[in-house]
């Protein structure tokens, strides 16, 4: 099975083509400018360097795989390359980096944009148009509270939070895949300062150093069950991870300091191969706004990360007698190590876990410590 690379830094090259202005063109009149968005290449995005000095290889620790049913439910395992964009242009007149007082909205399909620009300074915000396979869009965009930034957020879901979320009673919907780029003080001038002449186009060209970076981060979750022997028959179908931002600012890519639990769908697979051993796995794919207070995709390495929130993953397991139990896993260390996405793995040994016997709800609730520190230890 071939998997799409799960990483990316998406270079977005904007080229402004400015013809020689006629003599009668005054400063207050708009100049017609064309922007060309170059092809986007999918580069390595999960480019962590481990403590051993080796580069992170997510496929080496991913045993859940990704079959046709996973693709039907969630789509491709990695990011999808966007091909349509929302553009917001802010004219600040003769003052660069000034506050925004008005905005021009544009939408493009494909890779070219053409619009009118007054001479002076402009700020530009670009984000991808969302691809919704089915259902209702989870993301909400706030462009009215202030013109200086655009905030994106999701709302509470119907899934109740089970542990370690003090403020909210329900987990929040996961966002869709979102990328953004922001450039300030783009100067459009009469004398071609900052422009270069393109002989092929017979036009003056201005190249902007804009980079589309992810605003949402992909986590692959897997609970690997050893020695199951049919004790666990399946999963409820949803799981939560706590301690992620509720919202993010598109301009900066920084997540809010408002931690929530985020819910995602999970599937149960039997007899998966793990280094020659047959195991059962509950797996899923989760999108988040990242760790609160951080622009995770723009961090150089983990030393720049600031995170005081614990991260717990919960999953309801259905046993072969029809009763269920909620398992809660401490994945704080893993989330901090994979601050811009990655594989979150927990392993449990069913030889150490009894089948619940109490009817009318969960037989027990288990907190499983990070498997990298303590394997299969259950606090009952």
Coordinates of N, CA, C and O in Angstrom, one line a residue, residues 23 28 60 70 117 121 134 166 175 192 273 282 300 303 305 312 349 357 369:
X23 N 1.1 57.7 -19.1 CA 1.4 58.9 -18.5 C 0.3 59.6 -17.8 O 0.5 60.3 -16.8
X28 N -4.0 58.0 -7.5 CA -5.3 57.6 -6.9 C -6.0 56.6 -7.8 O -7.0 56.1 -7.4
X60 N 7.4 3.8 10.0 CA 8.0 2.7 10.8 C 7.2 2.4 12.0 O 7.3 1.3 12.6
X70 N -11.0 3.3 5.1 CA -10.5 4.5 5.7 C -10.5 5.7 4.8 O -10.9 6.8 5.1
X117 N -5.0 47.2 -8.1 CA -4.2 47.7 -7.0 C -3.9 49.2 -7.1 O -3.4 49.6 -8.1
X121 N 0.8 50.7 -0.3 CA 1.1 49.5 0.4 C -0.1 48.6 0.6 O -1.2 49.1 0.9
X134 N -18.8 15.5 2.5 CA -20.2 15.4 2.8 C -20.5 16.0 4.2 O -19.6 16.3 4.9
X166 N -11.9 20.7 32.2 CA -12.6 21.3 33.3 C -13.7 22.3 32.8 O -14.7 22.4 33.4
X175 N -11.3 20.3 12.9 CA -11.4 21.2 11.8 C -11.1 20.5 10.5 O -10.6 19.3 10.5
X192 N 8.9 51.1 -10.3 CA 9.3 49.7 -10.4 C 10.3 49.3 -9.4 O 11.0 48.3 -9.5
X273 N -0.7 -6.9 11.4 CA 0.7 -7.4 11.6 C 1.5 -6.3 12.2 O 1.6 -5.2 11.8
X282 N -7.2 -0.2 17.3 CA -8.2 0.9 17.1 C -7.5 2.1 16.6 O -6.6 2.6 17.3
X300 N 10.9 26.1 14.7 CA 12.1 25.5 14.1 C 12.4 24.1 14.7 O 12.8 23.2 14.0
X303 N 12.4 22.8 21.0 CA 12.8 23.7 22.1 C 12.1 25.0 22.1 O 12.0 25.6 23.2
X305 N 8.8 25.2 21.7 CA 7.4 24.9 22.1 C 7.2 25.2 23.6 O 8.0 25.0 24.5
X312 N -4.7 14.0 27.1 CA -5.2 12.6 27.3 C -6.1 12.2 26.2 O -6.8 13.0 25.6
X349 N -2.0 -4.6 27.0 CA -1.9 -6.1 27.1 C -3.2 -6.6 27.7 O -3.4 -6.4 28.9
X357 N -17.8 -6.8 34.3 CA -19.0 -7.7 34.7 C -20.2 -6.8 35.2 O -21.2 -7.4 35.3
X369 N -0.6 4.8 31.4 CA 0.5 5.7 31.2 C 1.2 5.6 29.9 O 1.0 4.6 29.1

